[in-house]
Short mmCIF file of C-alpha atoms in Angstrom, two decimals:
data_model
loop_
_atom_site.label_atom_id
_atom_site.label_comp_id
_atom_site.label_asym_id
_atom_site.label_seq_id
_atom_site.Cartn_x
_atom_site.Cartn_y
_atom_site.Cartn_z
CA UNK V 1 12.56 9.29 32.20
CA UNK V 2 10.84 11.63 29.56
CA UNK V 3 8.01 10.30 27.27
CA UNK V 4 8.75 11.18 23.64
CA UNK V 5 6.87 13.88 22.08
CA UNK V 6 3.94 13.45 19.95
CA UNK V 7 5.10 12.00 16.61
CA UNK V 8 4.76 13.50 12.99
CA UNK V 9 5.06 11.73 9.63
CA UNK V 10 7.14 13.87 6.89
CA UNK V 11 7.24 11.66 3.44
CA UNK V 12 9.23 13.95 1.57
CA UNK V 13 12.83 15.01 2.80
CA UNK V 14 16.00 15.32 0.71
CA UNK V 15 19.65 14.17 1.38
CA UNK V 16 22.29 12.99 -0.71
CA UNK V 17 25.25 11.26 0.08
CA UNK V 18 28.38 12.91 -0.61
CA UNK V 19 29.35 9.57 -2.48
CA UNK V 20 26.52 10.26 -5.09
CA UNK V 21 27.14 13.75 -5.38
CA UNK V 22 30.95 12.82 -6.19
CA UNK V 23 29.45 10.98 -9.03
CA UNK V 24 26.64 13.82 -10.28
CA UNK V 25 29.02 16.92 -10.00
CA UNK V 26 31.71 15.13 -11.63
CA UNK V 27 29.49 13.55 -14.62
CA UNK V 28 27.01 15.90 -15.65
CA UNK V 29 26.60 18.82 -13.15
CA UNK V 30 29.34 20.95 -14.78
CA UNK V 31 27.19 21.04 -18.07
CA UNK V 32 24.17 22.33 -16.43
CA UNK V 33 22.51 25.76 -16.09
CA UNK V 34 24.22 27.73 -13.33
CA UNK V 35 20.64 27.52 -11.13
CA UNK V 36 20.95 23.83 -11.21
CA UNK V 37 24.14 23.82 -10.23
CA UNK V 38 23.80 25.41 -7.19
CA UNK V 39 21.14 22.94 -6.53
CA UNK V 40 23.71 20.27 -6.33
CA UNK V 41 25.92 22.59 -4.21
CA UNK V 42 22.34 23.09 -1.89
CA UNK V 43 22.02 19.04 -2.20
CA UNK V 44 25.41 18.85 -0.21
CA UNK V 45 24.27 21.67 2.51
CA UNK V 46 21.14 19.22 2.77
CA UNK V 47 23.20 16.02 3.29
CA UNK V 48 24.82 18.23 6.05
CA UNK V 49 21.57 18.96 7.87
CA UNK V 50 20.07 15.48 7.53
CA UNK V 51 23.28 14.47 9.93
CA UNK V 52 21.85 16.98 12.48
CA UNK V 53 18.47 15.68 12.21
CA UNK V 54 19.97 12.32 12.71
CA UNK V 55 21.99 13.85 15.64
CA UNK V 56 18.81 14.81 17.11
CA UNK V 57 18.97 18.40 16.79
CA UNK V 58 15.51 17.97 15.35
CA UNK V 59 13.77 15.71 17.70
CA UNK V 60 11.51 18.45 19.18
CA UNK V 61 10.46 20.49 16.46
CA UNK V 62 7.26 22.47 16.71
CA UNK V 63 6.76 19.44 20.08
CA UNK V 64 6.80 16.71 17.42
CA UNK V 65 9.76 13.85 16.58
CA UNK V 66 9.36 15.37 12.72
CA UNK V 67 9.76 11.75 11.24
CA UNK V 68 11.50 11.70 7.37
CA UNK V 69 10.43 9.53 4.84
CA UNK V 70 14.20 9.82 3.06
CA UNK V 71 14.08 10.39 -1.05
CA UNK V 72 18.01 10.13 -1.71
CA UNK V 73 20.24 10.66 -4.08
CA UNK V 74 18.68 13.53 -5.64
CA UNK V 75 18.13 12.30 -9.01
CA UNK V 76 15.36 9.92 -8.93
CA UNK V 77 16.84 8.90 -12.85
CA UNK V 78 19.65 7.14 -11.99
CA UNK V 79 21.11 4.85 -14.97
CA UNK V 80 24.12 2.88 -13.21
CA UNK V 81 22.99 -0.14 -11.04
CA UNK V 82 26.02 0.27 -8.98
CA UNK V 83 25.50 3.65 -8.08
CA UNK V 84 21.83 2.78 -6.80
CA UNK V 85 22.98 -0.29 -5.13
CA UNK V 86 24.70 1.96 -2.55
CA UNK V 87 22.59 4.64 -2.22
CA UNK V 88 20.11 1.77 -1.42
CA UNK V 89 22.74 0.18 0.85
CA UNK V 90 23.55 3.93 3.01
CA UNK V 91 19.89 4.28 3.27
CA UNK V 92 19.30 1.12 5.04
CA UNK V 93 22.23 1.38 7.41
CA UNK V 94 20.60 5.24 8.19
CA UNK V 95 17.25 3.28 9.05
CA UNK V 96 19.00 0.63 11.32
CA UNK V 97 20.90 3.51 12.79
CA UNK V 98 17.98 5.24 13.89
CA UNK V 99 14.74 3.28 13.82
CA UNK V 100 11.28 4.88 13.48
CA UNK V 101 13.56 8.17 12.11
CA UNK V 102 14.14 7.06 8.68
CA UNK V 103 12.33 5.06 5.86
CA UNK V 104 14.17 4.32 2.30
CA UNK V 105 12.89 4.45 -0.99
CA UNK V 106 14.56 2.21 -3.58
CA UNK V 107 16.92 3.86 -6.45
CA UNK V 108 16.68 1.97 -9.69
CA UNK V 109 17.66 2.38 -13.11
CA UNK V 110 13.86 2.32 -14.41
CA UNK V 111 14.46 2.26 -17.82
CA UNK V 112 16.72 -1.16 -17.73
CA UNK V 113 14.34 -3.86 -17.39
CA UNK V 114 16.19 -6.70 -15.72
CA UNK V 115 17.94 -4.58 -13.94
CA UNK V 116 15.58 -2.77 -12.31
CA UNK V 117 13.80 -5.96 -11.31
CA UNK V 118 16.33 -7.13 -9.61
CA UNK V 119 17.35 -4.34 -7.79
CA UNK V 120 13.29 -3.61 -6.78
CA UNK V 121 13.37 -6.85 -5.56
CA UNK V 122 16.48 -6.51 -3.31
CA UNK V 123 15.14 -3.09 -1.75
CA UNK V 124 11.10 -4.97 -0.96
CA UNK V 125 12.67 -8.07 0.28
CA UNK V 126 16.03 -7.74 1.47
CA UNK V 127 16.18 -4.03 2.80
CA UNK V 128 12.59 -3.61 3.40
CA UNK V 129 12.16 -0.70 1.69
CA UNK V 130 8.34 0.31 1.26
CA UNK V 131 8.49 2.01 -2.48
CA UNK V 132 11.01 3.87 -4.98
CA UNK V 133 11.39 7.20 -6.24
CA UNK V 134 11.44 8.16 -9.57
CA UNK V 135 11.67 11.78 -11.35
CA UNK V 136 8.95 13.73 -13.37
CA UNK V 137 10.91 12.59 -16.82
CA UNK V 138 13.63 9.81 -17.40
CA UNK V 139 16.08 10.59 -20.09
CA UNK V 140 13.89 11.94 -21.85
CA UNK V 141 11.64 9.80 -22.06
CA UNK V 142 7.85 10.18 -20.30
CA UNK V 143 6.34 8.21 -17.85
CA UNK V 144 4.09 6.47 -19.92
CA UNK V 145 6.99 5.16 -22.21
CA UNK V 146 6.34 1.73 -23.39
CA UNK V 147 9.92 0.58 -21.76
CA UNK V 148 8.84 1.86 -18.01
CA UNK V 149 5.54 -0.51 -18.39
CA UNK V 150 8.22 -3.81 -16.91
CA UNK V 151 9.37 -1.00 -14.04
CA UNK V 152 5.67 -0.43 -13.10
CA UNK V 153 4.84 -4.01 -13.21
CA UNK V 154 7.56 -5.26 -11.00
CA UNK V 155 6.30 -2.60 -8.19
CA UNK V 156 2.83 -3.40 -8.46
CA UNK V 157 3.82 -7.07 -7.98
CA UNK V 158 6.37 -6.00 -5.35
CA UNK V 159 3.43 -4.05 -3.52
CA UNK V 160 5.92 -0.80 -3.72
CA UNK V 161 4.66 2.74 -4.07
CA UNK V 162 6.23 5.05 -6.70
CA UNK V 163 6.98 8.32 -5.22
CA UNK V 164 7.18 10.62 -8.57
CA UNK V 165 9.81 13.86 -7.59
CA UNK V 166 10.28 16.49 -10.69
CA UNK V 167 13.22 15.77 -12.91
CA UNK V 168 16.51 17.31 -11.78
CA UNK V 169 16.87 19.47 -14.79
CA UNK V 170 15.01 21.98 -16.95
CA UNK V 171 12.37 20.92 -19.13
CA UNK V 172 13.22 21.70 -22.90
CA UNK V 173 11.90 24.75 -23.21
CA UNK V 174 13.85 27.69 -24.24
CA UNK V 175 11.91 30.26 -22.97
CA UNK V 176 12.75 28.71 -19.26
CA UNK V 177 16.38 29.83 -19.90
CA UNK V 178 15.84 33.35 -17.03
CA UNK V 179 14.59 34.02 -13.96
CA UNK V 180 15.22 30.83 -12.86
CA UNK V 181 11.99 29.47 -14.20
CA UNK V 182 12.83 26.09 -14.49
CA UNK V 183 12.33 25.21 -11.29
CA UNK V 184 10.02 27.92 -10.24
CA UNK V 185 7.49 26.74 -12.80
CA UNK V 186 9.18 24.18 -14.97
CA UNK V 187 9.30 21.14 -12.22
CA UNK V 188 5.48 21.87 -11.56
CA UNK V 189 4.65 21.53 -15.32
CA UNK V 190 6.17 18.41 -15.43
CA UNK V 191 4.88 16.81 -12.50
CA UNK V 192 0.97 17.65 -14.01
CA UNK V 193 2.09 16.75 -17.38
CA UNK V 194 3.37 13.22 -16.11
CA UNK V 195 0.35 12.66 -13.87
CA UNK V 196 -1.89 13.57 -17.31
CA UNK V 197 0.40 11.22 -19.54
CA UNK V 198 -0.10 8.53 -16.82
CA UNK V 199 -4.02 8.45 -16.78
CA UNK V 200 -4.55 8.92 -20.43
CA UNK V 201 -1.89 5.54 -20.80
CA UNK V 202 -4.49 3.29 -18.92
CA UNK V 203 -1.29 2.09 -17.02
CA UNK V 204 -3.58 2.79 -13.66
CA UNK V 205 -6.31 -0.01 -15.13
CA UNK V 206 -3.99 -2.16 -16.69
CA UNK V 207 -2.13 -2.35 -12.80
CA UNK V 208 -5.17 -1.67 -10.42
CA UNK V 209 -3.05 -2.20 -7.35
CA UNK V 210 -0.23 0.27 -8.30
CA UNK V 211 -0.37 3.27 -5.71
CA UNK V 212 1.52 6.46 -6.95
CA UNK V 213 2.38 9.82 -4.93
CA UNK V 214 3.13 12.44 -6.51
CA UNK V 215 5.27 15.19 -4.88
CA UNK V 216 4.03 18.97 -4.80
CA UNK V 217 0.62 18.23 -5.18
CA UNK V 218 1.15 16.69 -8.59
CA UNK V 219 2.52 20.25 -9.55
CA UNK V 220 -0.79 22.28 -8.42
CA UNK V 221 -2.58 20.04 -10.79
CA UNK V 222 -6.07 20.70 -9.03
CA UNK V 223 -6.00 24.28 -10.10
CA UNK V 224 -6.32 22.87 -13.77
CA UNK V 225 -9.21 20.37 -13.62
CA UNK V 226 -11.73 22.89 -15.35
CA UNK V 227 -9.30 22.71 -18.58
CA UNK V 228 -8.42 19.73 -17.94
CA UNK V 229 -12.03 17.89 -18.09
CA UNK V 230 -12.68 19.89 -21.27
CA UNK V 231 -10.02 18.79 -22.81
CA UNK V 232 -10.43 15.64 -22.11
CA UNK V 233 -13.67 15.78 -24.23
CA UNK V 234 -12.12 14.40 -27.02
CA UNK V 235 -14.77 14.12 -29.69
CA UNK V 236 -16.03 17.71 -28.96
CA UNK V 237 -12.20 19.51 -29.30
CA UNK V 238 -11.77 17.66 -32.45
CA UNK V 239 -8.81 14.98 -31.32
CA UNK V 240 -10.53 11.99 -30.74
CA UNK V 241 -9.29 10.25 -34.37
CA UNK V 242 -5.63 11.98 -33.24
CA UNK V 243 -2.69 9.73 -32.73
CA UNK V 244 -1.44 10.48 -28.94
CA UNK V 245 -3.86 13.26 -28.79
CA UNK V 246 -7.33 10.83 -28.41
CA UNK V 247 -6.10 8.83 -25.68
CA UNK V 248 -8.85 8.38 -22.90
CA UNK V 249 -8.96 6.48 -19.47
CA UNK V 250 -12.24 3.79 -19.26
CA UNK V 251 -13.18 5.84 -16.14
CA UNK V 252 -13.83 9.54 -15.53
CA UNK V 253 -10.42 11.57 -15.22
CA UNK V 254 -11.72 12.75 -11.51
CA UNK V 255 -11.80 8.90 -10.84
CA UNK V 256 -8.12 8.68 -10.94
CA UNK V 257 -7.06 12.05 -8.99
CA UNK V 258 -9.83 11.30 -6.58
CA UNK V 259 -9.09 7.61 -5.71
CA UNK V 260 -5.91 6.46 -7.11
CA UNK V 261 -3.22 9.05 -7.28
CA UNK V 262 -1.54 10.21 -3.72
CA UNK V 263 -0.08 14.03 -3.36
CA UNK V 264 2.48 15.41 -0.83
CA UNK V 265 1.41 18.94 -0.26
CA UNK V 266 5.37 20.34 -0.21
CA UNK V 267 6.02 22.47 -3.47
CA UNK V 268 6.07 25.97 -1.80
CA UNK V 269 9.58 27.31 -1.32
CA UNK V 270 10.89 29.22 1.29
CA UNK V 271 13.61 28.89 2.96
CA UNK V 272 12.39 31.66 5.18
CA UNK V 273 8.24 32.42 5.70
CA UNK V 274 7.46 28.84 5.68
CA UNK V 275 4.98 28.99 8.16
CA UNK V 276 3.02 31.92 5.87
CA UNK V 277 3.59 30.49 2.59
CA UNK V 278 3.67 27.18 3.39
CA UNK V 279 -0.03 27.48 4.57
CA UNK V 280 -1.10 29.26 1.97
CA UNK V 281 -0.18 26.53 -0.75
CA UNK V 282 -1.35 23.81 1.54
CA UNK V 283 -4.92 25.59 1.70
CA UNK V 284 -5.35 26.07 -1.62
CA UNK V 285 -4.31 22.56 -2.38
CA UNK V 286 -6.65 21.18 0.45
CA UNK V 287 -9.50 22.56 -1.78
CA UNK V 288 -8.61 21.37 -5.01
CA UNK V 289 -7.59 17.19 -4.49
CA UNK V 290 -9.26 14.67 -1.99
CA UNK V 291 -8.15 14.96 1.49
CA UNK V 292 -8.21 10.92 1.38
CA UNK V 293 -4.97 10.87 -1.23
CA UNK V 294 -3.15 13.74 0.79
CA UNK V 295 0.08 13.45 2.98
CA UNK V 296 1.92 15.82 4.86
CA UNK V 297 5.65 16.97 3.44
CA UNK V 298 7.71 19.59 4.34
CA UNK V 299 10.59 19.03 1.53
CA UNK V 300 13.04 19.65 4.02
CA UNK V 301 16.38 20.47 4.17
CA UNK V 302 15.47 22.03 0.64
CA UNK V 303 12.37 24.19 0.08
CA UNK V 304 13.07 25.03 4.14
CA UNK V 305 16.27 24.87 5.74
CA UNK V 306 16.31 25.88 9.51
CA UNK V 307 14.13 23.91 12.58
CA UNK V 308 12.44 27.09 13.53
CA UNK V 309 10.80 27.46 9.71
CA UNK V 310 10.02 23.89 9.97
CA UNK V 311 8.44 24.60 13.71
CA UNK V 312 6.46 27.65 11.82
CA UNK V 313 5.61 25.33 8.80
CA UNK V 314 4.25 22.36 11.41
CA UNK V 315 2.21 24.89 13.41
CA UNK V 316 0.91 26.74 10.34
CA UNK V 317 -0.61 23.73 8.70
CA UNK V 318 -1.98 22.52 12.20
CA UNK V 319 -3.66 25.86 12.71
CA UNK V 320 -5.67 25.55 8.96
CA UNK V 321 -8.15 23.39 11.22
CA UNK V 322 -8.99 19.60 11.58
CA UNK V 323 -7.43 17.94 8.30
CA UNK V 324 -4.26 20.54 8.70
CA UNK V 325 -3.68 18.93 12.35
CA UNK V 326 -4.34 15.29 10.92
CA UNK V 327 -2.01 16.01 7.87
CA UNK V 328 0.43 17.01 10.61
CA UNK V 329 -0.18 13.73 12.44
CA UNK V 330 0.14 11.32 9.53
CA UNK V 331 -2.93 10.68 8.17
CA UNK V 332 -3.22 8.45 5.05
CA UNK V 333 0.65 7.88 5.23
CA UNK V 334 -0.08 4.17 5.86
CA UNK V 335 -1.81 4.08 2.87
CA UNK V 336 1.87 3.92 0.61
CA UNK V 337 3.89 2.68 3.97
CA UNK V 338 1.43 -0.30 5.15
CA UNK V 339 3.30 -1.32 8.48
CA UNK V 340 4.19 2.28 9.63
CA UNK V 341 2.38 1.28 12.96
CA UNK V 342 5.35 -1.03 13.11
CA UNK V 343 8.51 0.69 12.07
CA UNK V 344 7.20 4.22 14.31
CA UNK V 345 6.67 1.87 17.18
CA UNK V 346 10.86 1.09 16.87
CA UNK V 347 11.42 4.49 16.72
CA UNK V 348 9.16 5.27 20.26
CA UNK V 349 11.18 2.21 22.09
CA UNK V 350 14.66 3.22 20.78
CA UNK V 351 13.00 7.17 22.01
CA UNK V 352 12.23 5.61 25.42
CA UNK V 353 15.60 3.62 26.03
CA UNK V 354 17.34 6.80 25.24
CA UNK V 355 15.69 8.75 27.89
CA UNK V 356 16.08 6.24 29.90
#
């Protein structure tokens, strides 16, 4: 009998059924830029490596079970209730097929009220789900949209995080139309501009129990505070009396990225020199948010692809000291997953009785 290996908590990993795929490729894919096309074509290769994970292939990565929070479906803006209802429904019968490997977020069609209620409600009490994903932008529309504020209510009353992933397209801006700049740059842009929109919207005072993460940390947005503080000196820049442009939080802006917004630190891409890239985005970001809202991602099968750059990754972010080697362990993860202790103790039993 072999003890299992020290355990790791990853809360951002991608996989998509080939059921929701069927649906994406055949609705909307084919009128999308060729770069985001071959993301849905990259989306299948990743449902194919999340099997081998599941087969175990992964189990001793970098001498850790590398443990996947699951964000499926791809979209994260999905308007068909049907559509979620089984991704919801293949995501629990993943997590009851491997316990202590897997942990669901809830697919919802945010911007349809009832709807979404209902469905939130099924994935906290029936499937156990601990949050939902959601993208950067839905249809358009921002986060802050006056017909998301009955979506954020029913998870704050549900007690599920929002995990906040950058919308599947291009943002609307011609000049991201080479170089494949929508998601080199684009999805970061829009993760900081949503995490902006949100403050400013007071939806974090008007809900004090929501808890948000966003992926990548929040786009980088750390790098920006200097502009962003000044900016946020309304009076002084002349946009206070500005409709949309003088809206202010009660509280400092550092309040809210300091004590109220969570961060993932994936958003590097490899899918080769994880370990040295990977480390360098994770120490820069280290420097710029509060280690108390961080949590370690690896945004795998996407931004890396093969278990000996997700070894390198693991080891590179242990080796950027103490908070590298607890970000590596899990730390603040059971702030957004409260009975992790529970659901990673499954997964060491179920370990244990295999060895056995």
């Amino acid at each position: 009998q072999l003890p299992p290996p020290p355990l790791g908590v990853d809360v951002h990993a991608a996989c998509a059924f080939q059921a929701r795929l069927d649906g994406v490729v055949q609705g909307v894919a084919t009128r999308r830029s060729a770069p985001q096309r071959r993301q849905y074509a990259e989306a299948v290769r990743g449902g194919q490596r999340i099997r081998r994970i599941r087969g175990g292939e992964h189990r001793s990565v970098a001498g850790m079970r590398v443990f996947h929070q699951r964000r499926q479906g791809l979209l994260g803006d999905q308007p068909d209730v049907a559509i979620c209802r089984t991704i919801n429904d293949r995501m629990r019968e993943a997590e009851k097929a491997y316990p202590g490997r897997f942990i669901g977020l809830a697919h919802v069609p945010a911007l349809k009220g009832p709807e979404a209620a209902a469905e939130l409600k099924r994935c906290a009490v029936e499937l156990g789900f601990p949050g939902v994903v959601i993208a950067s932008e839905l249809q358009d529309q921002g986060l802050d949209a006056e017909a998301l504020r009955p979506f954020w209510k029913a998870c704050a009353d549900l007690n599920l995080y929002v995990f906040i992933h950058p919308l599947p397209r291009v943002i609307r801006w011609s000049r991201m139309d080479a170089d494949d700049l929508g998601r080199m740059l684009g999805w970061e842009f829009s993760l900081m501009t949503a995490a902006v929109r949100l403050v400013n919207s007071r939806l974090l005072d008007e809900l004090p129990t929501l808890r948000i993460q966003f992926s990548h940390f929040a786009g980088g947005i750390g790098r920006y505070m200097g502009r962003i503080r000044g900016f946020q000196q309304r009076g002084k820049w002349g946009t206070a009396a500005l409709a949309r442009h003088g809206r202010q939080p009660p509280k400092p802006f550092d309040h809210y990225l300091d004590q109220r917004l969570f961060y993932d630190i994936a958003g590097w891409a490899g899918p080769d020199h994880a370990g040295e890239w990977g480390a360098d985005w994770v120490k820069f970001g280290l420097q710029e948010l509060a280690f108390s809202q961080l949590v370690f991602a690896s945004d795998y099968p996407q931004a890396v692809r093969e278990a000996g750059e997700v070894a390198s990754y693991v080891e590179a972010i242990r080796a950027l000291g103490a908070n590298g080697r607890a970000l590596a362990a899990g730390v603040n993860a059971e702030k957004l997953i409260p009975d992790l202790g529970r659901r990673l103790a499954a997964g060491r039993k179920a370990s244990v009785e295999v060895h056995a």
